Short mmCIF file of C-alpha atoms in Angstrom, two decimals:
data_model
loop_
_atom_site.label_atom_id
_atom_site.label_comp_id
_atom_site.label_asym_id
_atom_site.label_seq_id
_atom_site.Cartn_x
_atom_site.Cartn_y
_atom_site.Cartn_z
CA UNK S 1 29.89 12.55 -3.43
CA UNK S 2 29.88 11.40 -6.58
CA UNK S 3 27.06 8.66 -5.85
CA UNK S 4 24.65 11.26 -3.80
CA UNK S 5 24.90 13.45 -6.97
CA UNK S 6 23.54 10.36 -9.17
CA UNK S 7 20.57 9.82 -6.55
CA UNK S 8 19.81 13.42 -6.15
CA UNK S 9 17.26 13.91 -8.89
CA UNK S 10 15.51 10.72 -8.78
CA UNK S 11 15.31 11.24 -4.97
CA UNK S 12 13.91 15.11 -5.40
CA UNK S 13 11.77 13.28 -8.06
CA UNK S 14 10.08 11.08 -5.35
CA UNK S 15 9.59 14.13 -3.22
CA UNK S 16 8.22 16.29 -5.26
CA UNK S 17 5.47 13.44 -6.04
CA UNK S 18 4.74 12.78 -2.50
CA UNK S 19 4.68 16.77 -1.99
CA UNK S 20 2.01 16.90 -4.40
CA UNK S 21 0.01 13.46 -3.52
CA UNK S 22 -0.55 14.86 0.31
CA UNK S 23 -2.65 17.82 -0.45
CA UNK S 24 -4.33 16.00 -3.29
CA UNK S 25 -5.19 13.23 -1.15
CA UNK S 26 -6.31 15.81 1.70
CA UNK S 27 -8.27 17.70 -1.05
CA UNK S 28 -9.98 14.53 -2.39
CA UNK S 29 -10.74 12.88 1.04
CA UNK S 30 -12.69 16.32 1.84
CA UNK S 31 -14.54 15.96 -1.53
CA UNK S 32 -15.15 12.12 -0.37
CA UNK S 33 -16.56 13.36 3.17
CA UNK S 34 -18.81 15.90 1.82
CA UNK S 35 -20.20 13.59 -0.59
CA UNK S 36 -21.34 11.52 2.56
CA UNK S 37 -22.92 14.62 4.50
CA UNK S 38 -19.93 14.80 6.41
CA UNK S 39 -17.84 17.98 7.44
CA UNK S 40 -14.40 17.15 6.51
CA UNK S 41 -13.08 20.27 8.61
CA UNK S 42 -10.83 18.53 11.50
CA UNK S 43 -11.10 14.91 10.17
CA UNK S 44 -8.30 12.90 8.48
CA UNK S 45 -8.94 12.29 5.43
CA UNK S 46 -9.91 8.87 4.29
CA UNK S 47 -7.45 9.07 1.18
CA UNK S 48 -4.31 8.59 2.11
CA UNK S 49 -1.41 10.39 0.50
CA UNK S 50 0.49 7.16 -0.34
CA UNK S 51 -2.16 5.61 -2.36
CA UNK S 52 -1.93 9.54 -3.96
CA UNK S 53 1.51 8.87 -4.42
CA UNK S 54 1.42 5.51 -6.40
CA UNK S 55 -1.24 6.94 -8.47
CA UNK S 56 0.69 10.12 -9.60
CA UNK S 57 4.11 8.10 -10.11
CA UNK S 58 1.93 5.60 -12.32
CA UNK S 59 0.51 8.59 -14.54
CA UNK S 60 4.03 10.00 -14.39
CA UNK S 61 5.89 6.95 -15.29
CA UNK S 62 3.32 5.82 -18.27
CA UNK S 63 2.44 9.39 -19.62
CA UNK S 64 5.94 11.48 -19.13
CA UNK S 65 8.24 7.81 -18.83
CA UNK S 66 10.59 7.74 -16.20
CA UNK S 67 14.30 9.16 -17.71
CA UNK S 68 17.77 7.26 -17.25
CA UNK S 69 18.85 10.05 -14.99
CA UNK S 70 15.97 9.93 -12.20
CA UNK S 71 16.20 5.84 -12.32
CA UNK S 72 18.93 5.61 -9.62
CA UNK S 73 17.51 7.88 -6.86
CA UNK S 74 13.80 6.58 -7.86
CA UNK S 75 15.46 2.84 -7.05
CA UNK S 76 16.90 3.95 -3.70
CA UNK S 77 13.94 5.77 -2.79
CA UNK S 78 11.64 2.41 -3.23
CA UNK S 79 14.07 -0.11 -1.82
CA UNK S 80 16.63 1.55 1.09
CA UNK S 81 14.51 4.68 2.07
CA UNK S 82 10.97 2.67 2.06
CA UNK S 83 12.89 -0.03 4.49
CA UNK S 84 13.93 2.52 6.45
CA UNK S 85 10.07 3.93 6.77
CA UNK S 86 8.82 0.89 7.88
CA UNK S 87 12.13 0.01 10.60
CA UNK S 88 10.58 3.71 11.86
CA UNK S 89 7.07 2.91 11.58
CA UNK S 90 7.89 0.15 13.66
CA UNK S 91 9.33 1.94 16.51
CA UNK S 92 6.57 4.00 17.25
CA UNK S 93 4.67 0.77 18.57
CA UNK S 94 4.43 0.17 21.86
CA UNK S 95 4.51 -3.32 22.46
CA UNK S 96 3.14 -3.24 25.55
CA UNK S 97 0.34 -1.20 23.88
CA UNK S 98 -0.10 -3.23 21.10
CA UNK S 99 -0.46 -6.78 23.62
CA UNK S 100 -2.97 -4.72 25.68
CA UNK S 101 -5.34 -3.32 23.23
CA UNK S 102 -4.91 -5.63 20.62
CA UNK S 103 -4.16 -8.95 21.50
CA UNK S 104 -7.59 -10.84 21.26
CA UNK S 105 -7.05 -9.84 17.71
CA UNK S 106 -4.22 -11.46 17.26
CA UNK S 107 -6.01 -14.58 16.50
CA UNK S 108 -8.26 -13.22 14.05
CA UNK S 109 -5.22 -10.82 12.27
CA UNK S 110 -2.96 -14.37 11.90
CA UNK S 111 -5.74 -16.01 10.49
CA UNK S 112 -6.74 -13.14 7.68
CA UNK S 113 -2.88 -13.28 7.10
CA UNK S 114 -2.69 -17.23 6.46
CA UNK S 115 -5.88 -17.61 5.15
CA UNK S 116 -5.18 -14.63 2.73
CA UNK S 117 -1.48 -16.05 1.24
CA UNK S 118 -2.68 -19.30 1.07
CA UNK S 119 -5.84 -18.75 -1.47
CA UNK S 120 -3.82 -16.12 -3.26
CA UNK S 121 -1.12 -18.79 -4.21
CA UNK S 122 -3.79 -21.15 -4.60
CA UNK S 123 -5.56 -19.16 -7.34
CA UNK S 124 -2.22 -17.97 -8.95
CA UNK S 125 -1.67 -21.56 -9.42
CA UNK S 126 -5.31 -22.08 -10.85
CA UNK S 127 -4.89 -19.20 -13.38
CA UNK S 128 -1.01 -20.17 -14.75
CA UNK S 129 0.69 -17.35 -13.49
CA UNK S 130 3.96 -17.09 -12.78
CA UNK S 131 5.38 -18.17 -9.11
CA UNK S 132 7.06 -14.96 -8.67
CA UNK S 133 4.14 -12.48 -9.52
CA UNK S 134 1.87 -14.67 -7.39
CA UNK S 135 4.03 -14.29 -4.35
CA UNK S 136 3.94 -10.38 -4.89
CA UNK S 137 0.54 -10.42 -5.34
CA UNK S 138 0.40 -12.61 -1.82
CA UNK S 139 2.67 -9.94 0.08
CA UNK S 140 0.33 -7.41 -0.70
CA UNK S 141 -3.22 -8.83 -0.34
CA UNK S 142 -2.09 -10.73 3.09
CA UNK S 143 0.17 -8.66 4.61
CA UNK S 144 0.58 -4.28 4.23
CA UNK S 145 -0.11 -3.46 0.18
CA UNK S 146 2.51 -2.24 -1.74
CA UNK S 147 5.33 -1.50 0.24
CA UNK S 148 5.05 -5.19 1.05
CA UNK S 149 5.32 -5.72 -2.72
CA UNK S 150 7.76 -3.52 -2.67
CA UNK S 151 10.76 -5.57 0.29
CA UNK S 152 9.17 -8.61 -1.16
CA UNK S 153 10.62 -7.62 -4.53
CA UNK S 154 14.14 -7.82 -3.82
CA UNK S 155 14.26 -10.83 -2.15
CA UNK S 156 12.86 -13.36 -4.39
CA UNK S 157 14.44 -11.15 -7.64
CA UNK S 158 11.18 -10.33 -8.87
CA UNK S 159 11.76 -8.36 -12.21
CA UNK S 160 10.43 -4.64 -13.36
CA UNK S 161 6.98 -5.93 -15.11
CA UNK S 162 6.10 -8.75 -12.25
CA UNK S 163 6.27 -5.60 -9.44
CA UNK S 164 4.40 -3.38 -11.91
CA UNK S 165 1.66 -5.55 -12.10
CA UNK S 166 1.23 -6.17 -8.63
CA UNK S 167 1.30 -3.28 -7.61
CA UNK S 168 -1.20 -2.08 -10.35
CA UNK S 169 -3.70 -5.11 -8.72
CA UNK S 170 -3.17 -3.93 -4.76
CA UNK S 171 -4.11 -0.66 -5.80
CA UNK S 172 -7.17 -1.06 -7.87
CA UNK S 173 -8.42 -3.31 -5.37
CA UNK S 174 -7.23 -1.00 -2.28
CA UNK S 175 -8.96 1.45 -3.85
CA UNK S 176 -12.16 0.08 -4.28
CA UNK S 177 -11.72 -1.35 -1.31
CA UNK S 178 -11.36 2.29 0.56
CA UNK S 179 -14.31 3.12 -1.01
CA UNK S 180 -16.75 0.18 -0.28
CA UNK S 181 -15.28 -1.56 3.05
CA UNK S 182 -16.65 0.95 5.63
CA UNK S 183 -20.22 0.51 3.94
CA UNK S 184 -20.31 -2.65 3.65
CA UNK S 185 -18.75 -3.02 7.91
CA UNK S 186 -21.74 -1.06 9.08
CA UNK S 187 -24.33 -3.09 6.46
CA UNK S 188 -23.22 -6.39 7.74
CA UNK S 189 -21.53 -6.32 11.28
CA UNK S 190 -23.28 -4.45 14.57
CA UNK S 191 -20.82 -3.16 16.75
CA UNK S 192 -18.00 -0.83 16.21
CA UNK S 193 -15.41 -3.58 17.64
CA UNK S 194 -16.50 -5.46 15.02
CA UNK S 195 -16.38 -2.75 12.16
CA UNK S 196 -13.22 -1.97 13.61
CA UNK S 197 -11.19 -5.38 13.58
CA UNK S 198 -12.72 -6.02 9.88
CA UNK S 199 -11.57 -2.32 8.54
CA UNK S 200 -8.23 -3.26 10.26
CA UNK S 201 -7.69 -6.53 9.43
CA UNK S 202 -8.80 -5.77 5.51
#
């Protein structure tokens, strides 16, 4: 009982963030619609609340600092409960479904993957930077952001500042990313297969 108490504030912490991120993120993605001519009523919103999330726990964390008492429900909330969301993420694929729609992708998905953790090592090495930040930095660019950072984290003992600064790199660049991607899809590829395996794949 004891230990729930000790993760009860950090955890309400983490919800209360994520509470606020989804209609920020809804809010923003309308703004982000209508900017493009587009009626955002009915359409997801091409923010998600996640990325929300990590934004508001960053301004949080560096403007307010993140007290002893919220530390350990903050630290079961990113490492237990975010393992769990993916496990469940996981069982709402099909497999079947995924082999039948999406299996002449496969190919090109392994190959993005590969390709991507091999130069990202590659230029870590180049620039001096340590082993450990470069594999976080891998995890995210070649395989699902930061909550690959994130499980990556604990197993190679990566500390506080190396996760930080990934994280702070797979967002800056998944946000830009968000932005540009689709325009540049429909600039440079002709059919919406294509647009679709690059947005996916990227």
């Amino acid at each position: 009982m004891n230990k729930v108490l000790k993760l009860l504030p950090g955890m309400v912490l983490a919800a209360a963030i994520m509470l606020v991120a989804l209609p920020v993120a809804a809010t923003l993605g309308g703004w982000v619609l209508s900017l493009q001519g587009i009626d955002p009523a009915g359409r997801a919103s091409p923010i998600s609340g996640v990325l929300g999330a990590i934004l508001i726990g960053i301004l949080v964390r560096n403007l307010a600092g993140l007290s002893e008492r919220f530390r350990p429900g903050v630290g079961f909330c990113t490492t237990t409960l975010l393992r769990g969301g993916i496990i469940l993420l996981g069982i709402r694929l099909s497999f079947v479904d995924v082999v039948r729609l999406g299996a002449w992708g496969v190919p090109i998905v392994v190959t993005v993957i590969v390709s991507g953790l091999l130069l990202i090592h590659w230029f870590n090495r180049a620039l001096g930077l340590p082993a450990r930040l470069g594999t976080l930095i891998a995890a995210g660019t070649g395989i699902c952001g930061v909550t690959a950072i994130v499980s990556t984290a604990a197993a190679i003992d990566a500390d506080e500042q190396e996760v930080a600064y990934a994280v702070a790199n797979i967002t800056l660049f998944g946000l830009l990313g968000m932005f540009f991607y689709p325009y540049l899809a429909n600039a440079v590829l002709t059919t919406s297969e294509q647009v679709g395996i690059f947005l996916g794949t990227a």
